[in-house]
PDB file of C-alpha atoms in Angstrom:
ATOM      1  CA  MET A 921      29.078   0.469 -16.534  1.00 38.00           C
ATOM      2  CA  ASN A 922      27.276   3.574 -16.250  1.00 46.00           C
ATOM      3  CA  ALA A 923      25.641   4.256 -12.722  1.00 51.00           C
ATOM      4  CA  ALA A 924      22.059   4.550 -13.844  1.00 70.00           C
ATOM      5  CA  HIS A 925      22.028   1.368 -15.578  1.00 90.00           C
ATOM      6  CA  GLN A 926      23.559  -0.477 -12.378  1.00 95.00           C
ATOM      7  CA  PRO A 927      23.040  -4.780 -12.821  1.00 98.00           C
ATOM      8  CA  VAL A 928      19.977  -5.851 -10.832  1.00 98.00           C
ATOM      9  CA  THR A 929      18.636  -9.321  -9.836  1.00 98.00           C
ATOM     10  CA  VAL A 930      14.639 -10.105  -9.740  1.00 98.00           C
ATOM     11  CA  VAL A 931      13.573 -12.924  -7.077  1.00 98.00           C
ATOM     12  CA  GLY A 932      10.219 -13.919  -7.945  1.00 98.00           C
ATOM     13  CA  LEU A 933       8.390 -13.995 -11.210  1.00 98.00           C
ATOM     14  CA  GLY A 934       4.685 -13.560 -10.750  1.00 97.00           C
ATOM     15  CA  SER A 935       2.648 -11.364 -12.473  1.00 97.00           C
ATOM     16  CA  MET A 936       4.339  -8.582 -10.149  1.00 98.00           C
ATOM     17  CA  GLY A 937       7.813  -9.579 -10.290  1.00 98.00           C
ATOM     18  CA  SER A 938       8.104 -10.012 -14.246  1.00 98.00           C
ATOM     19  CA  ALA A 939       6.812  -6.600 -14.413  1.00 98.00           C
ATOM     20  CA  LEU A 940       9.392  -5.131 -12.101  1.00 98.00           C
ATOM     21  CA  ALA A 941      12.276  -7.276 -14.310  1.00 98.00           C
ATOM     22  CA  ALA A 942      10.841  -6.257 -17.787  1.00 98.00           C
ATOM     23  CA  THR A 943      11.106  -2.828 -16.725  1.00 98.00           C
ATOM     24  CA  LEU A 944      14.057  -2.670 -15.454  1.00 98.00           C
ATOM     25  CA  LEU A 945      15.172  -4.337 -18.842  1.00 98.00           C
ATOM     26  CA  ASP A 946      13.359  -1.739 -20.846  1.00 97.00           C
ATOM     27  CA  ARG A 947      15.211   0.917 -19.366  1.00 97.00           C
ATOM     28  CA  GLY A 948      18.875  -0.747 -19.823  1.00 97.00           C
ATOM     29  CA  HIS A 949      19.460  -2.088 -16.712  1.00 98.00           C
ATOM     30  CA  PRO A 950      21.577  -5.665 -17.023  1.00 98.00           C
ATOM     31  CA  THR A 951      18.522  -7.915 -15.623  1.00 98.00           C
ATOM     32  CA  THR A 952      19.061 -11.394 -13.790  1.00 98.00           C
ATOM     33  CA  VAL A 953      16.131 -13.452 -13.054  1.00 98.00           C
ATOM     34  CA  TRP A 954      15.628 -16.326 -10.805  1.00 98.00           C
ATOM     35  CA  ASN A 955      12.152 -18.200  -9.888  1.00 97.00           C
ATOM     36  CA  ARG A 956      11.103 -21.205  -8.347  1.00 94.00           C
ATOM     37  CA  SER A 957       9.632 -22.500 -11.575  1.00 93.00           C
ATOM     38  CA  PRO A 958      12.258 -21.431 -14.219  1.00 92.00           C
ATOM     39  CA  ASP A 959       9.944 -21.545 -17.220  1.00 94.00           C
ATOM     40  CA  LYS A 960       8.342 -18.249 -16.010  1.00 95.00           C
ATOM     41  CA  ALA A 961      11.857 -16.631 -16.740  1.00 97.00           C
ATOM     42  CA  ARG A 962      11.519 -17.536 -20.875  1.00 97.00           C
ATOM     43  CA  PRO A 963       9.925 -14.338 -21.850  1.00 97.00           C
ATOM     44  CA  LEU A 964      12.122 -12.164 -19.931  1.00 98.00           C
ATOM     45  CA  VAL A 965      15.365 -14.310 -21.204  1.00 98.00           C
ATOM     46  CA  ASP A 966      13.966 -13.654 -24.754  1.00 97.00           C
ATOM     47  CA  ARG A 967      13.875 -10.261 -23.814  1.00 96.00           C
ATOM     48  CA  GLY A 968      17.343  -9.853 -22.661  1.00 97.00           C
ATOM     49  CA  ALA A 969      17.700 -10.944 -19.589  1.00 98.00           C
ATOM     50  CA  ARG A 970      19.965 -13.395 -17.742  1.00 98.00           C
ATOM     51  CA  ARG A 971      18.388 -16.559 -15.924  1.00 98.00           C
ATOM     52  CA  ALA A 972      20.289 -17.733 -12.999  1.00 98.00           C
ATOM     53  CA  GLY A 973      20.130 -21.821 -12.323  1.00 96.00           C
ATOM     54  CA  THR A 974      20.014 -20.931  -8.913  1.00 97.00           C
ATOM     55  CA  PRO A 975      19.753 -18.659  -6.219  1.00 97.00           C
ATOM     56  CA  GLN A 976      23.038 -18.414  -5.306  1.00 97.00           C
ATOM     57  CA  GLU A 977      24.146 -17.740  -8.825  1.00 98.00           C
ATOM     58  CA  ALA A 978      21.058 -15.213  -9.075  1.00 98.00           C
ATOM     59  CA  ILE A 979      22.122 -13.291  -5.808  1.00 98.00           C
ATOM     60  CA  SER A 980      26.014 -12.865  -6.875  1.00 98.00           C
ATOM     61  CA  ALA A 981      25.370 -11.523  -9.792  1.00 98.00           C
ATOM     62  CA  SER A 982      24.312  -8.317  -9.011  1.00 98.00           C
ATOM     63  CA  PRO A 983      24.962  -5.718  -6.059  1.00 98.00           C
ATOM     64  CA  LEU A 984      20.635  -4.859  -5.538  1.00 98.00           C
ATOM     65  CA  ILE A 985      18.256  -7.615  -5.443  1.00 98.00           C
ATOM     66  CA  ILE A 986      14.991  -7.012  -5.804  1.00 98.00           C
ATOM     67  CA  ALA A 987      12.691  -9.837  -4.238  1.00 98.00           C
ATOM     68  CA  CYS A 988       8.849  -9.952  -4.913  1.00 98.00           C
ATOM     69  CA  VAL A 989       7.713 -13.047  -3.777  1.00 98.00           C
ATOM     70  CA  LEU A 990       4.489 -14.765  -2.567  1.00 96.00           C
ATOM     71  CA  ASP A 991       5.219 -13.532   1.131  1.00 97.00           C
ATOM     72  CA  TYR A 992       7.838 -14.090   3.674  1.00 97.00           C
ATOM     73  CA  GLU A 993       7.766 -17.763   3.772  1.00 97.00           C
ATOM     74  CA  ALA A 994       8.540 -18.161   0.212  1.00 97.00           C
ATOM     75  CA  LEU A 995      11.182 -15.077   0.762  1.00 97.00           C
ATOM     76  CA  TYR A 996      13.223 -16.824   3.255  1.00 98.00           C
ATOM     77  CA  THR A 997      12.682 -20.405   1.454  1.00 96.00           C
ATOM     78  CA  ALA A 998      14.494 -18.693  -1.748  1.00 96.00           C
ATOM     79  CA  LEU A 999      17.014 -16.871  -0.559  1.00 97.00           C
ATOM     80  CA  ASP A1000      18.157 -19.080   2.625  1.00 97.00           C
ATOM     81  CA  PRO A1001      21.098 -21.503   0.464  1.00 96.00           C
ATOM     82  CA  ALA A1002      22.348 -17.709  -0.760  1.00 97.00           C
ATOM     83  CA  THR A1003      22.954 -16.499   1.985  1.00 97.00           C
ATOM     84  CA  GLY A1004      26.748 -16.612   1.912  1.00 97.00           C
ATOM     85  CA  GLU A1005      26.270 -14.618  -1.089  1.00 97.00           C
ATOM     86  CA  LEU A1006      24.755 -11.811   0.493  1.00 98.00           C
ATOM     87  CA  ALA A1007      27.055  -9.958   2.155  1.00 98.00           C
ATOM     88  CA  GLY A1008      27.922  -6.498   0.976  1.00 98.00           C
ATOM     89  CA  ARG A1009      25.013  -6.638  -1.545  1.00 98.00           C
ATOM     90  CA  THR A1010      21.309  -4.479  -1.141  1.00 98.00           C
ATOM     91  CA  LEU A1011      18.174  -6.403  -0.579  1.00 98.00           C
ATOM     92  CA  VAL A1012      14.859  -4.421  -1.521  1.00 98.00           C
ATOM     93  CA  ASN A1013      12.004  -6.780  -0.497  1.00 98.00           C
ATOM     94  CA  LEU A1014       8.417  -5.920  -2.290  1.00 98.00           C
ATOM     95  CA  THR A1015       7.128  -9.072  -1.078  1.00 98.00           C
ATOM     96  CA  SER A1016       3.710  -8.136   1.098  1.00 96.00           C
ATOM     97  CA  GLY A1017       3.474  -8.489   4.446  1.00 96.00           C
ATOM     98  CA  SER A1018       3.230  -6.980   8.072  1.00 97.00           C
ATOM     99  CA  PRO A1019       5.553  -4.623   9.941  1.00 97.00           C
ATOM    100  CA  GLU A1020       6.560  -6.908  11.988  1.00 98.00           C
ATOM    101  CA  GLN A1021       7.307  -9.402   9.293  1.00 98.00           C
ATOM    102  CA  ALA A1022       9.527  -6.214   7.791  1.00 97.00           C
ATOM    103  CA  GLN A1023      11.192  -5.616  10.906  1.00 97.00           C
ATOM    104  CA  GLU A1024      12.639  -9.546  11.509  1.00 98.00           C
ATOM    105  CA  ALA A1025      13.677  -9.419   8.005  1.00 98.00           C
ATOM    106  CA  VAL A1026      16.030  -6.542   8.355  1.00 98.00           C
ATOM    107  CA  LYS A1027      17.364  -8.270  11.299  1.00 98.00           C
ATOM    108  CA  TRP A1028      18.150 -11.232   9.328  1.00 98.00           C
ATOM    109  CA  ALA A1029      19.780  -9.323   6.484  1.00 98.00           C
ATOM    110  CA  HIS A1030      22.041  -7.485   8.807  1.00 98.00           C
ATOM    111  CA  PHE A1031      23.348 -10.781  10.449  1.00 98.00           C
ATOM    112  CA  HIS A1032      24.593 -12.186   6.919  1.00 98.00           C
ATOM    113  CA  GLY A1033      25.735  -8.981   5.990  1.00 98.00           C
ATOM    114  CA  ALA A1034      23.471  -7.566   3.423  1.00 98.00           C
ATOM    115  CA  GLY A1035      22.080  -3.850   3.361  1.00 98.00           C
ATOM    116  CA  TYR A1036      17.720  -3.760   3.241  1.00 98.00           C
ATOM    117  CA  LEU A1037      15.242  -2.171   2.310  1.00 98.00           C
ATOM    118  CA  ASP A1038      11.070  -2.808   2.843  1.00 98.00           C
ATOM    119  CA  GLY A1039       9.081  -1.829   0.268  1.00 98.00           C
ATOM    120  CA  ALA A1040       5.365  -1.214  -1.165  1.00 98.00           C
ATOM    121  CA  ILE A1041       3.822  -1.218  -4.746  1.00 98.00           C
ATOM    122  CA  MET A1042       0.957   0.947  -4.768  1.00 98.00           C
ATOM    123  CA  THR A1043       0.123  -0.108  -8.231  1.00 97.00           C
ATOM    124  CA  THR A1044      -1.147  -3.169 -10.281  1.00 97.00           C
ATOM    125  CA  PRO A1045       1.434  -4.955 -12.836  1.00 98.00           C
ATOM    126  CA  PRO A1046       0.218  -2.677 -15.868  1.00 98.00           C
ATOM    127  CA  GLY A1047       1.224   0.452 -13.532  1.00 98.00           C
ATOM    128  CA  VAL A1048       5.179  -0.644 -13.149  1.00 98.00           C
ATOM    129  CA  GLY A1049       7.355   1.560 -14.692  1.00 98.00           C
ATOM    130  CA  ASP A1050       4.872   4.842 -14.754  1.00 98.00           C
ATOM    131  CA  PRO A1051       6.541   7.561 -12.571  1.00 98.00           C
ATOM    132  CA  ALA A1052       3.335   8.484 -11.085  1.00 98.00           C
ATOM    133  CA  MET A1053       2.382   5.330  -9.418  1.00 98.00           C
ATOM    134  CA  MET A1054       4.127   5.416  -5.859  1.00 98.00           C
ATOM    135  CA  PHE A1055       6.500   2.691  -4.707  1.00 98.00           C
ATOM    136  CA  LEU A1056       6.743   3.160  -1.068  1.00 98.00           C
ATOM    137  CA  TYR A1057      10.247   2.162   0.815  1.00 98.00           C
ATOM    138  CA  SER A1058      11.590   2.388   4.722  1.00 98.00           C
ATOM    139  CA  GLY A1059      14.698   1.601   6.185  1.00 98.00           C
ATOM    140  CA  SER A1060      18.253   3.109   5.690  1.00 98.00           C
ATOM    141  CA  ARG A1061      18.248   6.290   4.325  1.00 98.00           C
ATOM    142  CA  GLU A1062      21.647   5.773   2.550  1.00 98.00           C
ATOM    143  CA  ILE A1063      20.656   2.921   1.645  1.00 98.00           C
ATOM    144  CA  PHE A1064      17.877   4.409  -0.134  1.00 98.00           C
ATOM    145  CA  ASP A1065      19.277   6.984  -1.587  1.00 98.00           C
ATOM    146  CA  ALA A1066      22.172   5.105  -3.094  1.00 97.00           C
ATOM    147  CA  HIS A1067      19.801   3.366  -5.070  1.00 97.00           C
ATOM    148  CA  ARG A1068      16.806   5.876  -6.010  1.00 98.00           C
ATOM    149  CA  PRO A1069      17.821   6.221  -9.803  1.00 97.00           C
ATOM    150  CA  THR A1070      17.204   2.482  -9.978  1.00 98.00           C
ATOM    151  CA  LEU A1071      14.187   2.016  -8.009  1.00 98.00           C
ATOM    152  CA  ALA A1072      12.769   5.285  -9.891  1.00 98.00           C
ATOM    153  CA  THR A1073      12.621   3.410 -13.269  1.00 97.00           C
ATOM    154  CA  LEU A1074       9.772   1.346 -11.475  1.00 98.00           C
ATOM    155  CA  GLY A1075       7.697   4.699 -10.277  1.00 98.00           C
ATOM    156  CA  ASP A1076       7.704   7.431  -7.639  1.00 98.00           C
ATOM    157  CA  PRO A1077       9.977   6.383  -5.087  1.00 98.00           C
ATOM    158  CA  LEU A1078       8.851   7.677  -2.056  1.00 98.00           C
ATOM    159  CA  HIS A1079      11.406   6.798   1.522  1.00 98.00           C
ATOM    160  CA  LEU A1080       8.924   7.206   4.688  1.00 98.00           C
ATOM    161  CA  GLY A1081      11.418   7.124   7.481  1.00 98.00           C
ATOM    162  CA  THR A1082      13.918   4.286   8.876  1.00 98.00           C
ATOM    163  CA  ASP A1083      11.616   2.158  10.806  1.00 98.00           C
ATOM    164  CA  PRO A1084      11.539  -0.739   8.056  1.00 97.00           C
ATOM    165  CA  GLY A1085       7.816  -1.588   9.218  1.00 98.00           C
ATOM    166  CA  LEU A1086       6.880   1.701   7.834  1.00 98.00           C
ATOM    167  CA  ALA A1087       6.107   0.361   3.788  1.00 98.00           C
ATOM    168  CA  SER A1088       4.264  -2.191   5.150  1.00 98.00           C
ATOM    169  CA  LEU A1089       1.681   0.226   7.682  1.00 98.00           C
ATOM    170  CA  TYR A1090       1.069   2.737   4.830  1.00 98.00           C
ATOM    171  CA  ASP A1091       0.610  -0.357   2.621  1.00 98.00           C
ATOM    172  CA  ALA A1092      -2.451  -1.672   4.781  1.00 97.00           C
ATOM    173  CA  ALA A1093      -3.569   1.459   5.923  1.00 98.00           C
ATOM    174  CA  LEU A1094      -3.861   2.873   2.141  1.00 98.00           C
ATOM    175  CA  LEU A1095      -5.021  -0.270   1.035  1.00 97.00           C
ATOM    176  CA  GLY A1096      -8.153  -0.066   3.417  1.00 98.00           C
ATOM    177  CA  LEU A1097      -8.485   3.413   2.370  1.00 98.00           C
ATOM    178  CA  MET A1098      -8.852   1.858  -1.424  1.00 98.00           C
ATOM    179  CA  TRP A1099     -11.637  -0.526  -0.186  1.00 98.00           C
ATOM    180  CA  SER A1100     -13.592   1.592   1.770  1.00 97.00           C
ATOM    181  CA  THR A1101     -13.604   4.606  -1.501  1.00 98.00           C
ATOM    182  CA  MET A1102     -14.428   1.656  -4.074  1.00 98.00           C
ATOM    183  CA  THR A1103     -17.089  -0.191  -1.904  1.00 98.00           C
ATOM    184  CA  GLY A1104     -18.616   3.642  -0.922  1.00 98.00           C
ATOM    185  CA  TRP A1105     -18.613   4.212  -4.973  1.00 98.00           C
ATOM    186  CA  LEU A1106     -20.373   0.808  -5.488  1.00 98.00           C
ATOM    187  CA  HIS A1107     -22.748   1.342  -2.961  1.00 98.00           C
ATOM    188  CA  GLY A1108     -23.510   4.780  -4.668  1.00 98.00           C
ATOM    189  CA  THR A1109     -23.664   3.249  -7.967  1.00 98.00           C
ATOM    190  CA  ALA A1110     -26.003   0.429  -6.798  1.00 98.00           C
ATOM    191  CA  LEU A1111     -28.165   3.215  -5.583  1.00 98.00           C
ATOM    192  CA  VAL A1112     -27.941   5.557  -8.318  1.00 98.00           C
ATOM    193  CA  GLY A1113     -28.206   2.339 -10.456  1.00 98.00           C
ATOM    194  CA  ALA A1114     -31.713   1.828  -8.987  1.00 98.00           C
ATOM    195  CA  GLU A1115     -33.014   4.791 -10.785  1.00 97.00           C
ATOM    196  CA  ARG A1116     -31.354   3.274 -14.560  1.00 97.00           C
ATOM    197  CA  THR A1117     -28.554   5.428 -14.249  1.00 98.00           C
ATOM    198  CA  SER A1118     -25.418   3.673 -15.076  1.00 98.00           C
ATOM    199  CA  ALA A1119     -22.261   3.718 -13.840  1.00 98.00           C
ATOM    200  CA  THR A1120     -20.567   5.838 -16.561  1.00 98.00           C
ATOM    201  CA  ALA A1121     -22.805   8.576 -16.130  1.00 98.00           C
ATOM    202  CA  PHE A1122     -22.594   8.812 -12.011  1.00 98.00           C
ATOM    203  CA  THR A1123     -18.892   7.963 -11.891  1.00 98.00           C
ATOM    204  CA  PRO A1124     -17.460  11.518 -13.311  1.00 98.00           C
ATOM    205  CA  VAL A1125     -19.863  13.341 -10.577  1.00 98.00           C
ATOM    206  CA  ALA A1126     -18.562  11.104  -7.864  1.00 98.00           C
ATOM    207  CA  ILE A1127     -14.596  11.716  -8.972  1.00 98.00           C
ATOM    208  CA  ARG A1128     -15.330  15.306  -8.974  1.00 98.00           C
ATOM    209  CA  TRP A1129     -16.860  14.833  -5.555  1.00 98.00           C
ATOM    210  CA  LEU A1130     -13.782  13.006  -4.478  1.00 97.00           C
ATOM    211  CA  SER A1131     -12.006  16.043  -4.785  1.00 96.00           C
ATOM    212  CA  ALA A1132     -13.912  18.058  -2.517  1.00 96.00           C
ATOM    213  CA  VAL A1133     -13.661  14.642   0.288  1.00 97.00           C
ATOM    214  CA  ALA A1134      -9.654  15.248  -0.512  1.00 97.00           C
ATOM    215  CA  GLY A1135      -9.868  18.886   0.716  1.00 97.00           C
ATOM    216  CA  PHE A1136     -12.059  17.464   3.877  1.00 97.00           C
ATOM    217  CA  LEU A1137      -8.890  15.601   4.502  1.00 97.00           C
ATOM    218  CA  THR A1138      -6.651  18.035   4.483  1.00 97.00           C
ATOM    219  CA  THR A1139      -8.901  20.536   6.781  1.00 97.00           C
ATOM    220  CA  TYR A1140      -8.743  17.430   9.538  1.00 98.00           C
ATOM    221  CA  ALA A1141      -5.412  16.072   9.439  1.00 98.00           C
ATOM    222  CA  PRO A1142      -4.157  18.856  11.565  1.00 98.00           C
ATOM    223  CA  GLN A1143      -7.239  18.198  14.000  1.00 98.00           C
ATOM    224  CA  VAL A1144      -6.418  14.856  14.165  1.00 98.00           C
ATOM    225  CA  ASP A1145      -2.394  15.574  15.088  1.00 98.00           C
ATOM    226  CA  ALA A1146      -3.594  17.784  17.700  1.00 98.00           C
ATOM    227  CA  GLY A1147      -6.288  16.006  19.403  1.00 97.00           C
ATOM    228  CA  ARG A1148      -9.318  18.683  18.864  1.00 98.00           C
ATOM    229  CA  TYR A1149     -11.945  18.809  16.627  1.00 98.00           C
ATOM    230  CA  PRO A1150     -13.933  22.323  16.102  1.00 97.00           C
ATOM    231  CA  GLY A1151     -16.955  21.586  14.556  1.00 94.00           C
ATOM    232  CA  ASP A1152     -17.317  24.039  12.531  1.00 93.00           C
ATOM    233  CA  ASP A1153     -18.083  22.595   8.977  1.00 91.00           C
ATOM    234  CA  ALA A1154     -20.244  19.811   9.957  1.00 93.00           C
ATOM    235  CA  THR A1155     -20.823  17.995  13.410  1.00 98.00           C
ATOM    236  CA  VAL A1156     -20.766  14.365  14.091  1.00 98.00           C
ATOM    237  CA  ASP A1157     -24.703  14.952  15.005  1.00 98.00           C
ATOM    238  CA  VAL A1158     -25.377  16.666  11.535  1.00 98.00           C
ATOM    239  CA  GLN A1159     -23.327  13.576   9.977  1.00 98.00           C
ATOM    240  CA  ILE A1160     -25.640  11.392  11.944  1.00 98.00           C
ATOM    241  CA  ALA A1161     -29.115  12.902  10.607  1.00 97.00           C
ATOM    242  CA  THR A1162     -27.625  13.070   7.128  1.00 97.00           C
ATOM    243  CA  ILE A1163     -26.634   9.382   6.754  1.00 98.00           C
ATOM    244  CA  ASP A1164     -29.937   8.468   7.627  1.00 97.00           C
ATOM    245  CA  HIS A1165     -31.307   9.776   4.245  1.00 98.00           C
ATOM    246  CA  LEU A1166     -28.699   7.687   2.730  1.00 98.00           C
ATOM    247  CA  ILE A1167     -29.577   4.676   4.848  1.00 98.00           C
ATOM    248  CA  HIS A1168     -34.070   5.213   4.162  1.00 98.00           C
ATOM    249  CA  ALA A1169     -32.815   5.418   0.049  1.00 98.00           C
ATOM    250  CA  ALA A1170     -31.216   2.377  -0.386  1.00 98.00           C
ATOM    251  CA  ALA A1171     -33.823   0.423   1.805  1.00 98.00           C
ATOM    252  CA  ALA A1172     -36.454   1.760  -0.287  1.00 98.00           C
ATOM    253  CA  ARG A1173     -34.281   0.351  -3.101  1.00 98.00           C
ATOM    254  CA  GLY A1174     -33.111  -3.040  -1.867  1.00 98.00           C
ATOM    255  CA  ILE A1175     -29.667  -2.092  -2.061  1.00 98.00           C
ATOM    256  CA  ASP A1176     -27.683  -3.668   0.712  1.00 98.00           C
ATOM    257  CA  ASN A1177     -27.213  -0.858   3.703  1.00 97.00           C
ATOM    258  CA  ALA A1178     -23.791  -2.899   5.635  1.00 98.00           C
ATOM    259  CA  LEU A1179     -21.885  -0.307   4.726  1.00 98.00           C
ATOM    260  CA  PRO A1180     -23.726   2.846   5.841  1.00 98.00           C
ATOM    261  CA  GLU A1181     -25.301   1.068   9.135  1.00 98.00           C
ATOM    262  CA  LEU A1182     -21.345   0.703  10.027  1.00 98.00           C
ATOM    263  CA  LEU A1183     -20.143   4.230   9.258  1.00 98.00           C
ATOM    264  CA  LYS A1184     -23.287   5.547  11.453  1.00 98.00           C
ATOM    265  CA  ALA A1185     -22.428   2.567  14.127  1.00 98.00           C
ATOM    266  CA  ALA A1186     -19.481   4.452  14.165  1.00 97.00           C
ATOM    267  CA  MET A1187     -20.589   7.953  14.759  1.00 98.00           C
ATOM    268  CA  GLU A1188     -22.880   7.149  17.361  1.00 98.00           C
ATOM    269  CA  LYS A1189     -20.038   5.971  19.454  1.00 97.00           C
ATOM    270  CA  ALA A1190     -18.334   8.887  18.879  1.00 98.00           C
ATOM    271  CA  ALA A1191     -21.596  10.819  19.844  1.00 98.00           C
ATOM    272  CA  ALA A1192     -21.879   8.783  22.795  1.00 98.00           C
ATOM    273  CA  ALA A1193     -18.172   9.349  23.812  1.00 97.00           C
ATOM    274  CA  GLY A1194     -18.952  13.368  23.844  1.00 97.00           C
ATOM    275  CA  HIS A1195     -17.933  14.181  20.070  1.00 98.00           C
ATOM    276  CA  GLY A1196     -21.646  14.725  19.004  1.00 98.00           C
ATOM    277  CA  GLN A1197     -20.660  18.808  18.491  1.00 98.00           C
ATOM    278  CA  ASP A1198     -17.220  17.630  17.100  1.00 98.00           C
ATOM    279  CA  SER A1199     -15.983  17.560  13.575  1.00 98.00           C
ATOM    280  CA  TYR A1200     -15.788  14.240  12.028  1.00 98.00           C
ATOM    281  CA  ALA A1201     -12.420  14.032  12.322  1.00 98.00           C
ATOM    282  CA  SER A1202     -13.280  13.236  16.249  1.00 98.00           C
ATOM    283  CA  LEU A1203     -14.284   9.414  15.138  1.00 98.00           C
ATOM    284  CA  ILE A1204     -10.452   9.013  14.820  1.00 98.00           C
ATOM    285  CA  GLU A1205     -10.853   8.673  18.987  1.00 97.00           C
ATOM    286  CA  VAL A1206     -13.214   5.729  18.609  1.00 97.00           C
ATOM    287  CA  LEU A1207     -11.404   3.983  16.265  1.00 96.00           C
ATOM    288  CA  ARG A1208      -8.279   4.415  18.506  1.00 94.00           C
ATOM    289  CA  LYS A1209     -10.249   2.854  21.385  1.00 84.00           C
ATOM    290  CA  PRO A1210     -13.148   0.580  20.144  1.00 73.00           C
ATOM    291  CA  ALA A1211     -13.059  -1.280  23.145  1.00 60.00           C
ATOM    292  CA  ASP A1212     -13.953   1.615  25.854  1.00 55.00           C
ATOM    293  CA  SER A1213     -15.255   4.242  23.606  1.00 48.00           C
ATOM    294  CA  GLY A1214     -18.627   5.380  25.325  1.00 47.00           C
ATOM    295  CA  ALA A1215     -18.214   3.254  28.172  1.00 45.00           C
ATOM    296  CA  ASP A1216     -19.130   4.601  31.773  1.00 41.00           C
ATOM    297  CA  THR A1217     -15.311   5.262  33.535  1.00 36.00           C
ATOM    298  CA  ARG A1218     -16.806   5.441  37.071  1.00 28.00           C
TER     299      ARG A1218
END
């Protein structure tokens, strides 16, 4: 068997699991599939997949098992009947969950003699197979390197470290960044839309601005790591004054101001904690310690 076309079993055939299995098939991997509801396997079987009748049959079919199910409870429900088949195999778990759940899962897998990688898929099902899309992995570097050619068929595989919880932790952090960014864009779109500017007209300007924002992140990252925030670009006090213009403009046009008011409150906490003349990166201090930021500790 060509090492680049190793057999793979996919457990879980929701929208994402089906996309994973279809991509593996398209790239020439002998692919076995199993799902609690067997009807979901039919389109993949029509494309050449092998449908396993039981979890035991699914696990025993391949050295590499990729699981993508609803949650960790569903993962254990699916795999517990097949633990006797896990020894010597590798489980790559792409099920969404917490870092703590990932750390428990690696113990469970090792108890049953299996290698384990935890993963997070940073795309929607249509993006599976696109080399520009990130797939995050954490756990054994040796296991990651051994299976990297197969994992690379799904997207760009990034190994974050040996702590199995890192992929889930990055996933949560990056989703927070996504939601914050998209909600900020929607707030801005609503604001300019009040003056009859279309979203399609505003968005290219917004995307160009995000390139500049990415530069701010690059500048601020070393400040965060060092815990020193020189306010030589724009201080927190300046940002507080500036966000008032956004709040006023939105209020005058009937736009919900919950998001900018929340941002202003965080800036004011930073200023109250002594960071008024520091850079915006200093807000990390009140985000890390929200309960006691700005409190009088005398």
